[in-house]
């Protein structure tokens, strides 16, 4: 049970809250300049430190994780998309609940993260910070009295922290208010990205809002800013959803149900369309148009419909067949929604 | 049981075959010039003649038929769209099976028609002709040795006959071959129209092909021409359907099933979209993509989804509500398709 299945505050609008801390060891060159031996040394050092934590964590070398499993982990946001693709001597640690995790030898020696369902940035920070403190007892971080934590990329220097929330904003998208809302967030120094981080396309009305810089403001200040902006956006989304539903309930229900209809009848479904449909389903669940379908069950479907999850469920032949993943995705969704068809 | 429910030759491609004979009484001015008393006289005269036929027919004055019932009859092609809208002293007669019918005081004093499922122009002509012969024993038609039967509109002078077939051509439409095919038909003197006759829009890939003129060729010649062209178009449609399905069976099934998905999940459905979806459903039934759904059951759904049928099934308040007919249509289709949803 991780953020996907657990419910959190404002889950109707917020998929997850994530805190990520970038840390580097003081005695080793940073990842982009270190030798394979040094990389291996970092892995060993972190493995040792993780073993001494009071909270038990699994420790896995990336070379022991098959490509498809890496994609699965990335789609569950346990590791980054870039880390899933990486060659080289990476490793990862995570607790059983997949709330806390560490990527070792990603862009920095350590990327500590905590991810929780709904809007829970403070709670995620508390978890990440506790893990960070535990590790710091065993290792010496690269830290400068003036600059703070030193990192591979200058944008992370300082607190090394990125606080981000994953928002679902179908109402603001439908009413074309989304651009204005996000521009405001950008103006006060926040970054807006697609679901899978930097450069990822915006599908399914899912937007990741996070701080751009980590220098000059304390962790608490940054978290407060991201939280406040997220709450404001959520409030705007809430109002728009209510207005849409109230002004024409049948039109609203029609859009939602047609999404269900397509998801439960298609024989081929590309990722982009899937995300659009799952977004309508999530909205329908949140607005109680779809009796018996919860927001969290839609979040699970959304993750299960990603390429890694779908690919893992089929044979290599099926994966290599024409439209293989898209056919398997359609089949999977049809099967999953079959039990709910009687609701239509 | 009429053409809608009964199966006929090539029903996968041909909805119905219809013969219509235009006749006028010699002793009365034609409808556009006759007085109300004369119109009433025509109705009485035809009623008398119908009463003497060996085959029993119901005889109904149009003034006794409510507006919604007229629309229902028009959608079942028992009467023309124009006749359903008409003010004045019209009447109609039809046999129990709704194969043969007579419109009295439409554009001509008598419009005799026979309509059969599938491609059955010869059989429809035999039925219409037998009815015509029976009536001619009791009444004197306006007939000229040189011109043949005299009619209100010069295009009907001669045999007074229009032979038409209602074709379902989704394959030719999808592959954009339809224009060429229909231009060929037009070049050899045939007319191509939408489902509900002259001026009606072409929805649901349904095309009515008929002779343009009725002078200079015998009934048999005209029927032979329409039949031959219909058979050629059907053969082209058959080849295109096979090619589409064979080249990518999953894509083909996907299109069909998504149509089912929309039909069985929408909460509002306009007529135009309904016809597009029902067309996909009909194609799926014909190509055996949809197990348990017959072409004829789709034809029934198609007729039942028309405005008159839908309107008749709901209250006046519902009809007058915002999107009333479109909501009722969506509800009706969902209900009808529910039993088949387990097939998805």
XYZ file of C-alpha atoms in Angstrom:
688
model
C 0.000 0.000 0.000
C 1.567 3.269 -1.132
C 0.262 6.667 -2.295
C -1.621 4.975 -5.113
C -3.968 3.032 -2.884
C -4.019 5.082 0.289
C -6.307 8.048 0.564
C -5.135 11.463 1.728
C -6.482 14.983 2.284
C -8.012 16.470 -0.875
C -7.414 13.277 -2.828
C -10.152 14.366 -5.249
C -7.762 17.040 -6.505
C -4.298 15.993 -5.352
C -2.802 12.658 -6.355
C 0.300 12.904 -4.217
C 2.694 15.143 -2.309
C 6.380 14.540 -2.588
C 9.514 15.838 -0.878
C 12.854 15.132 -2.453
C 16.212 15.938 -0.870
C 19.435 15.992 -2.943
C 22.534 14.970 -0.974
C 26.121 14.148 -1.866
C 28.972 12.556 0.031
C 31.803 14.930 0.837
C 34.588 12.430 0.119
C 33.566 11.391 -3.411
C 33.345 13.316 -6.708
C 29.785 13.996 -7.779
C 28.100 11.348 -10.024
C 28.891 13.024 -13.358
C 32.617 12.961 -12.510
C 33.105 9.804 -10.471
C 34.762 6.541 -11.576
C 32.905 3.194 -11.566
C 34.899 2.234 -8.465
C 33.879 5.408 -6.699
C 30.262 4.849 -7.733
C 30.456 1.382 -6.258
C 31.956 2.890 -3.101
C 28.957 5.235 -2.776
C 26.549 2.309 -3.136
C 28.387 0.361 -0.422
C 28.573 3.331 1.892
C 24.848 4.076 1.563
C 23.997 0.389 1.915
C 25.881 0.361 5.196
C 24.118 3.480 6.428
C 20.695 2.150 5.400
C 21.418 -1.061 7.362
C 21.833 0.960 10.518
C 18.535 2.840 10.235
C 15.859 2.128 12.822
C 13.297 1.864 10.011
C 13.961 -1.248 7.857
C 14.502 -0.648 4.127
C 15.011 -2.920 1.160
C 18.252 -2.204 -0.685
C 18.471 -3.144 -4.373
C 21.181 -2.620 -6.959
C 19.699 -1.265 -10.189
C 21.597 -3.886 -12.179
C 19.478 -6.517 -10.437
C 16.246 -4.894 -11.590
C 14.889 -5.889 -15.004
C 13.998 -3.076 -17.417
C 10.280 -3.678 -17.104
C 10.463 -3.632 -13.318
C 12.332 -0.346 -13.440
C 9.528 1.094 -15.552
C 7.012 -0.204 -13.020
C 8.903 1.475 -10.170
C 9.131 4.687 -12.144
C 5.405 4.653 -12.929
C 4.719 4.223 -9.212
C 7.037 7.211 -8.645
C 9.381 5.195 -6.446
C 12.237 6.140 -8.775
C 12.590 8.832 -11.428
C 12.049 8.228 -15.120
C 15.714 9.075 -15.789
C 16.913 6.639 -13.133
C 14.796 3.863 -14.681
C 16.616 4.417 -18.002
C 20.094 4.783 -16.480
C 23.073 2.623 -17.234
C 25.699 2.323 -14.546
C 26.044 1.718 -10.885
C 22.841 2.892 -9.328
C 20.936 1.432 -6.433
C 17.759 2.132 -4.567
C 16.378 1.695 -1.110
C 12.767 1.899 -0.072
C 10.583 1.067 2.857
C 7.853 -1.512 2.612
C 5.082 1.043 2.171
C 7.032 2.852 -0.567
C 6.581 6.090 1.335
C 10.309 6.714 1.764
C 12.948 5.886 -0.780
C 16.525 6.656 -1.743
C 17.956 6.699 -5.245
C 21.705 6.202 -5.120
C 23.879 7.618 -7.920
C 21.113 9.344 -9.791
C 22.016 12.961 -10.547
C 23.345 13.229 -6.984
C 24.824 10.541 -4.740
C 21.580 10.446 -2.803
C 18.102 11.462 -3.714
C 15.987 10.954 -0.625
C 12.256 11.104 -1.193
C 9.004 10.713 0.678
C 5.715 10.520 -1.171
C 2.248 10.513 0.377
C -1.284 10.515 -1.048
C -3.262 13.766 -1.241
C -2.005 17.089 0.044
C 0.470 16.163 2.782
C 3.649 18.127 2.163
C 4.419 18.657 5.863
C 4.003 14.973 6.586
C 6.136 14.038 3.582
C 8.807 16.482 4.717
C 8.798 15.013 8.220
C 9.295 11.521 6.772
C 12.055 12.559 4.342
C 13.768 14.600 6.997
C 13.780 11.730 9.502
C 15.345 9.488 6.888
C 17.875 12.213 6.031
C 18.813 12.611 9.698
C 19.249 8.868 10.117
C 21.578 8.700 7.117
C 23.559 11.773 8.105
C 24.558 10.059 11.340
C 26.491 7.510 9.275
C 27.797 9.615 6.385
C 29.403 12.984 5.828
C 27.432 15.124 3.333
C 28.953 17.750 1.054
C 27.824 20.893 2.845
C 28.999 24.468 2.708
C 28.327 26.947 5.494
C 27.375 29.656 3.019
C 25.719 27.671 0.186
C 24.196 24.824 2.116
C 24.017 21.340 0.592
C 26.123 21.066 -2.545
C 24.554 19.333 -5.547
C 25.361 18.375 -9.144
C 22.971 20.909 -10.572
C 23.158 24.467 -9.192
C 19.339 24.721 -9.031
C 19.392 22.236 -6.159
C 22.106 23.920 -4.106
C 20.909 25.142 -0.723
C 18.283 23.010 0.926
C 18.564 20.437 -1.859
C 14.835 20.147 -1.474
C 12.096 19.940 -4.018
C 8.558 19.985 -2.692
C 5.998 18.967 -5.292
C 2.324 18.176 -5.537
C 0.624 16.260 -8.325
C -2.677 17.948 -9.107
C -5.631 16.676 -11.146
C -7.239 19.692 -12.823
C -9.798 18.520 -15.413
C -12.263 21.303 -14.575
C -9.760 24.098 -15.132
C -8.673 22.368 -18.326
C -12.225 21.948 -19.691
C -13.041 25.591 -19.047
C -9.691 26.726 -20.458
C -8.793 28.444 -17.203
C -5.745 26.273 -16.711
C -3.207 28.492 -18.496
C -3.963 31.516 -16.359
C -3.882 29.534 -13.153
C -0.550 27.942 -13.938
C 0.984 31.197 -15.182
C 0.280 32.681 -11.775
C 2.107 29.785 -10.127
C 5.060 30.260 -12.473
C 5.211 33.981 -11.733
C 5.746 33.396 -8.031
C 8.646 31.074 -8.797
C 7.036 27.648 -8.974
C 7.582 25.121 -11.758
C 4.723 23.361 -13.545
C 5.391 20.044 -15.237
C 3.604 16.967 -16.602
C 3.066 13.834 -14.614
C 6.461 12.291 -15.118
C 8.638 15.245 -14.313
C 10.709 17.532 -16.463
C 9.838 17.550 -20.160
C 7.008 15.068 -19.811
C 3.865 15.949 -21.670
C 0.738 17.081 -19.938
C -1.789 14.294 -20.306
C -4.874 13.515 -18.323
C -5.095 16.990 -16.808
C -2.349 16.089 -14.349
C 0.040 18.862 -13.375
C 3.030 18.721 -11.067
C 3.661 21.953 -9.193
C 6.951 22.381 -7.342
C 9.516 24.944 -6.198
C 12.087 26.015 -8.826
C 14.974 26.928 -6.558
C 16.248 25.747 -3.221
C 18.518 28.613 -2.293
C 17.563 31.551 -0.090
C 14.518 30.090 1.573
C 14.177 27.597 4.362
C 12.476 24.229 3.793
C 9.507 25.395 5.848
C 9.081 28.553 3.783
C 9.239 26.666 0.506
C 6.800 24.024 1.660
C 4.433 26.723 2.872
C 4.523 28.444 -0.522
C 3.896 25.262 -2.524
C 1.146 24.240 -0.121
C -0.591 27.618 -0.286
C -0.493 27.730 -4.077
C -1.712 24.137 -4.270
C -4.600 24.941 -1.952
C -5.545 27.966 -4.033
C -5.486 25.976 -7.261
C -7.500 23.196 -5.631
C -10.087 25.728 -4.533
C -10.378 27.109 -8.064
C -10.675 23.592 -9.467
C -13.352 22.762 -6.899
C -15.435 25.797 -7.852
C -15.146 25.095 -11.561
C -16.144 21.449 -11.109
C -19.181 22.431 -9.066
C -20.201 25.066 -11.590
C -19.819 22.656 -14.509
C -21.872 19.989 -12.815
C -24.566 22.341 -11.575
C -25.010 24.261 -14.806
C -25.734 21.097 -16.789
C -25.663 17.858 -14.784
C -26.643 15.744 -17.772
C -23.917 17.122 -19.992
C -21.476 16.576 -17.149
C -22.596 12.989 -16.579
C -22.569 12.417 -20.340
C -18.881 13.336 -20.610
C -17.966 11.109 -17.681
C -19.976 8.122 -18.796
C -18.796 8.324 -22.374
C -15.289 8.085 -20.967
C -16.275 4.927 -19.137
C -17.908 3.678 -22.332
C -14.739 4.137 -24.368
C -12.505 2.638 -21.667
C -14.706 -0.415 -21.378
C -15.226 -1.058 -25.066
C -12.056 -0.126 -26.983
C -9.859 -2.830 -28.520
C -6.836 -0.558 -29.023
C -5.932 2.302 -26.729
C -2.920 4.575 -26.927
C -1.439 6.052 -23.763
C -2.463 9.612 -24.540
C -6.120 8.746 -25.043
C -6.002 6.467 -22.012
C -4.860 9.343 -19.832
C -7.622 11.560 -21.188
C -10.249 8.941 -20.426
C -8.886 8.039 -17.015
C -8.969 11.739 -16.206
C -12.699 11.830 -16.937
C -13.157 8.698 -14.840
C -11.275 10.269 -11.947
C -13.417 13.391 -12.194
C -16.547 11.243 -12.256
C -15.432 9.345 -9.174
C -14.559 12.568 -7.340
C -17.909 14.145 -8.237
C -19.809 10.998 -7.316
C -21.196 10.574 -10.810
C -19.866 7.012 -10.847
C -21.374 5.111 -7.955
C -19.074 2.454 -6.582
C -15.926 3.789 -8.234
C -13.516 5.515 -5.875
C -10.888 8.084 -6.775
C -8.226 5.755 -5.431
C -9.380 2.836 -7.557
C -9.028 5.153 -10.566
C -5.502 6.124 -9.471
C -4.621 2.458 -9.364
C -6.070 1.941 -12.867
C -4.117 4.965 -14.081
C -0.829 3.542 -12.835
C -1.692 0.046 -14.079
C -2.384 1.426 -17.539
C 1.137 2.855 -17.945
C 3.450 1.105 -20.449
C 5.665 -0.643 -17.862
C 2.761 -2.109 -15.929
C 0.968 -3.193 -19.094
C 4.163 -4.595 -20.619
C 4.919 -6.630 -17.526
C 1.532 -8.337 -17.751
C 1.989 -9.753 -21.255
C 4.400 -12.022 -23.095
C 7.323 -10.786 -25.177
C 5.500 -11.866 -28.331
C 2.497 -9.835 -27.336
C 4.689 -6.845 -26.550
C 6.288 -7.062 -29.973
C 3.024 -7.505 -31.868
C 1.492 -4.642 -33.849
C -0.040 -2.193 -31.364
C 0.874 -4.772 -28.697
C 0.841 -2.476 -25.666
C -2.198 -0.561 -26.871
C -4.157 -3.752 -27.405
C -3.097 -5.128 -24.020
C -4.037 -1.831 -22.365
C -7.514 -1.945 -23.941
C -7.969 -5.576 -22.902
C -6.830 -4.888 -19.360
C -9.142 -1.915 -18.877
C -12.117 -3.765 -20.357
C -11.524 -6.626 -17.969
C -11.140 -4.295 -15.001
C -14.238 -2.261 -15.799
C -16.447 -5.219 -16.672
C -17.678 -5.593 -13.117
C -18.743 -1.978 -13.094
C -20.590 -2.087 -16.384
C -23.846 -2.980 -14.727
C -23.690 0.485 -13.195
C -24.090 2.118 -16.587
C -43.657 -7.551 -38.622
C -42.608 -5.331 -41.540
C -39.358 -4.624 -43.401
C -37.744 -3.520 -40.155
C -37.944 -6.900 -38.461
C -38.078 -9.304 -41.390
C -34.878 -10.391 -43.041
C -34.375 -10.286 -46.808
C -31.702 -11.034 -49.411
C -28.510 -9.038 -48.825
C -29.889 -7.499 -45.647
C -26.301 -6.848 -44.539
C -26.129 -4.167 -47.218
C -29.713 -3.373 -48.168
C -32.213 -2.148 -45.602
C -35.245 -2.195 -47.870
C -36.574 -2.210 -51.413
C -39.532 -0.066 -52.271
C -41.831 0.380 -55.251
C -44.067 3.409 -55.385
C -46.747 4.008 -58.007
C -48.267 7.463 -58.502
C -51.903 7.386 -59.655
C -54.652 9.941 -60.036
C -58.379 9.695 -60.591
C -59.545 10.872 -64.007
C -62.655 12.625 -62.755
C -61.061 14.886 -60.116
C -58.564 17.747 -60.357
C -55.117 16.815 -59.083
C -54.388 17.435 -55.354
C -52.756 20.844 -55.800
C -55.900 22.129 -57.556
C -58.774 20.297 -55.912
C -61.316 21.686 -53.423
C -61.753 20.273 -49.930
C -64.978 18.628 -51.101
C -63.204 17.011 -54.017
C -60.392 15.852 -51.707
C -62.988 14.295 -49.471
C -64.559 12.660 -52.509
C -61.206 11.077 -53.429
C -60.838 9.717 -49.887
C -64.349 8.208 -50.032
C -63.809 6.758 -53.470
C -60.506 5.120 -52.486
C -61.987 3.893 -49.212
C -64.739 2.188 -51.200
C -62.241 0.605 -53.570
C -60.005 -0.557 -50.709
C -63.026 -2.192 -49.063
C -63.518 -4.358 -52.126
C -59.938 -5.643 -52.280
C -59.371 -9.328 -51.615
C -56.508 -8.418 -49.295
C -57.791 -6.654 -46.150
C -56.402 -3.186 -45.438
C -56.808 -0.716 -42.604
C -58.090 2.637 -43.768
C -57.300 5.701 -41.652
C -58.004 9.395 -42.165
C -54.883 11.437 -41.480
C -56.918 13.795 -39.274
C -57.466 10.859 -36.916
C -53.721 10.274 -36.549
C -51.889 12.265 -33.850
C -48.750 14.150 -34.909
C -46.432 11.797 -33.058
C -48.069 8.762 -34.629
C -47.620 10.287 -38.054
C -43.922 10.704 -37.330
C -43.765 7.072 -36.223
C -45.401 5.944 -39.469
C -43.052 8.121 -41.477
C -40.002 6.738 -39.671
C -41.210 3.235 -40.470
C -41.550 4.388 -44.085
C -45.241 3.586 -44.191
C -45.908 7.191 -45.211
C -43.665 9.923 -46.566
C -42.128 12.607 -44.416
C -44.125 15.262 -46.319
C -47.379 13.388 -45.802
C -46.700 13.187 -42.054
C -46.414 16.995 -41.957
C -49.391 17.640 -44.227
C -52.501 19.597 -43.304
C -55.683 18.745 -45.140
C -57.717 15.805 -46.222
C -55.316 12.945 -46.522
C -55.825 9.328 -45.651
C -53.854 6.151 -45.687
C -54.436 2.481 -46.100
C -52.076 -0.302 -45.235
C -52.077 -4.044 -44.817
C -51.342 -5.624 -41.488
C -47.743 -6.455 -42.343
C -47.111 -2.895 -43.567
C -45.799 -4.301 -46.829
C -48.375 -2.552 -48.980
C -49.767 0.889 -48.367
C -51.624 3.709 -50.059
C -51.262 7.394 -49.295
C -54.375 9.261 -50.433
C -54.110 12.932 -51.403
C -50.378 13.241 -51.013
C -48.793 14.819 -54.108
C -51.064 12.598 -56.211
C -54.488 11.185 -55.432
C -52.924 7.823 -54.806
C -49.439 6.819 -53.917
C -49.370 3.040 -53.860
C -46.301 1.504 -52.281
C -44.830 -1.845 -51.391
C -41.762 -2.112 -49.199
C -39.820 -5.285 -48.429
C -36.631 -6.009 -46.470
C -33.346 -6.518 -48.318
C -32.982 -6.473 -52.083
C -36.432 -7.513 -53.360
C -37.471 -5.036 -56.007
C -39.224 -7.642 -58.188
C -41.203 -8.924 -55.224
C -42.078 -5.398 -54.126
C -43.200 -4.585 -57.654
C -45.379 -7.692 -57.788
C -47.051 -6.665 -54.519
C -47.559 -3.024 -55.537
C -48.784 -4.035 -58.957
C -51.349 -6.478 -57.540
C -52.676 -3.740 -55.275
C -52.747 -1.317 -58.210
C -54.692 -3.826 -60.335
C -57.185 -4.396 -57.550
C -57.801 -0.667 -57.168
C -58.011 -0.022 -60.911
C -60.976 -2.386 -61.111
C -62.936 0.036 -58.964
C -61.634 3.416 -60.123
C -60.762 5.187 -63.347
C -57.169 6.457 -63.381
C -55.971 9.496 -65.300
C -54.147 7.821 -68.165
C -53.054 9.001 -71.567
C -52.308 6.646 -74.441
C -49.175 8.543 -75.363
C -47.898 9.745 -71.964
C -49.070 6.944 -69.714
C -50.212 7.665 -66.154
C -50.668 11.385 -65.561
C -49.241 12.819 -62.346
C -48.926 16.113 -60.470
C -45.200 16.339 -61.077
C -43.974 15.731 -64.644
C -41.080 13.582 -63.401
C -43.596 10.907 -62.446
C -45.536 10.864 -65.731
C -45.330 7.568 -67.611
C -45.181 4.524 -65.410
C -45.668 6.659 -62.300
C -43.221 4.295 -60.718
C -40.282 4.912 -58.468
C -38.152 1.889 -57.615
C -35.768 2.526 -54.741
C -33.363 0.650 -52.544
C -32.032 1.809 -49.194
C -28.361 0.872 -48.985
C -26.048 0.804 -45.974
C -22.561 1.710 -47.194
C -20.260 2.321 -44.204
C -17.267 0.650 -45.862
C -17.395 2.836 -48.952
C -17.849 5.848 -46.729
C -14.904 5.003 -44.438
C -12.586 4.496 -47.389
C -13.890 7.641 -49.103
C -14.937 5.640 -52.163
C -18.560 6.596 -51.751
C -18.532 9.731 -53.909
C -17.188 7.934 -56.963
C -19.599 5.062 -56.595
C -22.622 7.309 -56.275
C -21.518 9.596 -59.116
C -21.542 6.562 -61.382
C -25.114 5.822 -60.334
C -26.117 9.418 -60.988
C -24.524 9.353 -64.439
C -26.729 6.495 -65.589
C -29.812 8.408 -64.534
C -30.395 7.257 -60.965
C -31.049 9.530 -58.001
C -29.158 9.252 -54.713
C -30.766 10.599 -51.554
C -30.561 10.377 -47.769
C -32.627 8.020 -45.721
C -35.808 10.068 -45.577
C -36.122 10.940 -49.235
C -35.585 14.155 -51.106
C -33.463 16.758 -49.341
C -32.831 14.611 -46.292
C -29.294 14.593 -45.034
C -27.037 11.603 -45.424
C -26.499 10.193 -41.967
C -25.448 6.775 -40.847
C -24.011 5.825 -44.260
C -27.516 5.175 -45.552
C -28.173 6.000 -49.172
C -31.396 5.678 -51.138
C -30.874 4.891 -54.807
C -33.816 5.195 -57.187
C -34.810 5.961 -60.774
C -35.082 9.657 -61.661
C -37.641 9.456 -64.458
C -40.531 7.215 -65.265
C -41.061 8.030 -68.899
C -39.631 6.087 -71.820
C -38.827 2.861 -70.061
C -41.043 0.029 -68.914
C -41.359 -0.837 -65.236
C -39.352 -4.008 -65.809
C -36.507 -2.121 -67.479
C -36.337 0.446 -64.695
C -36.419 -2.174 -61.953
C -33.700 -4.118 -63.744
C -31.473 -1.021 -63.894
C -31.930 -0.096 -60.233
C -31.396 -3.721 -59.220
C -28.227 -4.100 -61.268
C -26.719 -0.891 -59.950
C -27.665 -1.831 -56.380
C -26.024 -5.223 -56.811
C -22.862 -3.621 -58.154
C -22.689 -1.150 -55.269
C -23.349 -3.961 -52.788
C -20.504 -5.964 -54.290
C -18.126 -2.997 -53.956
C -19.247 -2.439 -50.379
C -18.743 -6.129 -49.608
C -15.171 -6.074 -50.940
C -14.273 -2.922 -49.032
C -15.676 -4.314 -45.782
C -13.720 -7.525 -46.175
C -10.523 -5.648 -46.967
C -10.950 -3.328 -43.990
C -11.553 -6.168 -41.607
C -8.775 -8.372 -42.978
C -6.114 -5.673 -43.132
C -6.507 -4.830 -39.445
C -9.116 -6.875 -37.575
C -8.336 -5.197 -34.258
C -8.724 -1.693 -35.629
C -11.960 -2.800 -37.251
C -13.293 -4.336 -34.045
C -12.123 -1.283 -32.118
C -14.237 1.058 -34.255
C -17.302 -1.145 -33.904
C -16.982 -1.699 -30.175
C -16.323 1.941 -29.428
C -19.607 2.648 -31.175
C -21.319 0.185 -28.860
C -19.513 1.796 -25.937
C -20.790 5.270 -26.795
C -24.334 4.040 -27.488
C -24.474 2.225 -24.195
C -22.971 4.916 -22.010
C -24.048 8.345 -23.310
C -26.514 10.462 -21.345
C -27.315 12.809 -24.239
C -27.359 11.753 -27.878
C -28.275 13.853 -30.881
C -29.833 12.215 -33.923
C -26.835 12.756 -36.166
C -24.403 11.064 -33.804
C -26.936 8.342 -33.126
C -27.089 7.509 -36.820
C -23.297 7.425 -37.047
C -23.081 5.033 -34.114
C -25.945 2.829 -35.227
C -24.201 2.575 -38.583
C -21.108 1.171 -36.884
C -23.293 -1.213 -34.909
C -24.996 -2.401 -38.086
C -21.617 -2.954 -39.731
C -20.451 -4.902 -36.688
C -23.525 -7.078 -36.733
C -23.165 -7.720 -40.472
C -19.464 -8.598 -40.111
C -20.126 -10.785 -37.089
C -17.947 -8.683 -34.828
C -20.836 -8.389 -32.382
C -21.908 -11.862 -31.322
C -25.602 -12.091 -30.570
C -26.547 -8.828 -32.271
C -28.347 -9.251 -35.591
C -28.536 -6.758 -38.424
C -32.303 -6.728 -38.064
C -32.179 -5.958 -34.361
C -29.982 -2.979 -35.257
C -32.503 -1.849 -37.894
C -35.186 -1.921 -35.249
C -32.991 0.131 -32.882
C -32.311 2.579 -35.698
C -36.020 3.151 -36.302
C -36.776 3.275 -32.587
C -34.113 5.949 -32.122
C -35.793 8.374 -34.542
C -37.453 11.480 -33.043
C -41.066 10.324 -33.464
C -40.481 6.952 -31.841
C -38.484 8.464 -29.004
C -40.989 11.286 -28.528
C -43.884 8.880 -28.332
C -42.217 7.013 -25.474
C -41.917 9.983 -23.114
C -44.197 12.523 -21.464
C -44.865 15.988 -22.838
C -42.836 17.485 -19.992
C -39.900 15.279 -20.886
C -40.222 16.212 -24.559
C -40.165 19.880 -23.677
C -37.229 19.632 -21.269
C -33.758 20.817 -22.282
C -32.304 18.233 -24.669
C -35.428 16.168 -23.920
C -35.384 13.947 -27.014
C -31.609 13.537 -26.921
C -31.677 12.508 -23.271
C -34.561 10.106 -23.866
C -32.738 8.637 -26.866
C -29.603 8.048 -24.795
C -31.638 6.480 -21.974
C -33.530 4.247 -24.386
C -30.408 2.969 -26.122
C -28.613 2.342 -22.832
C -31.556 0.318 -21.605
C -31.762 -1.634 -24.863
C -28.066 -2.406 -25.005
C -27.680 -3.263 -21.327
C -28.423 -6.926 -21.910
C -25.686 -7.066 -24.507
C -23.068 -5.345 -22.408
C -21.834 -8.609 -20.966
C -20.650 -9.367 -24.495
C -18.120 -6.568 -24.375
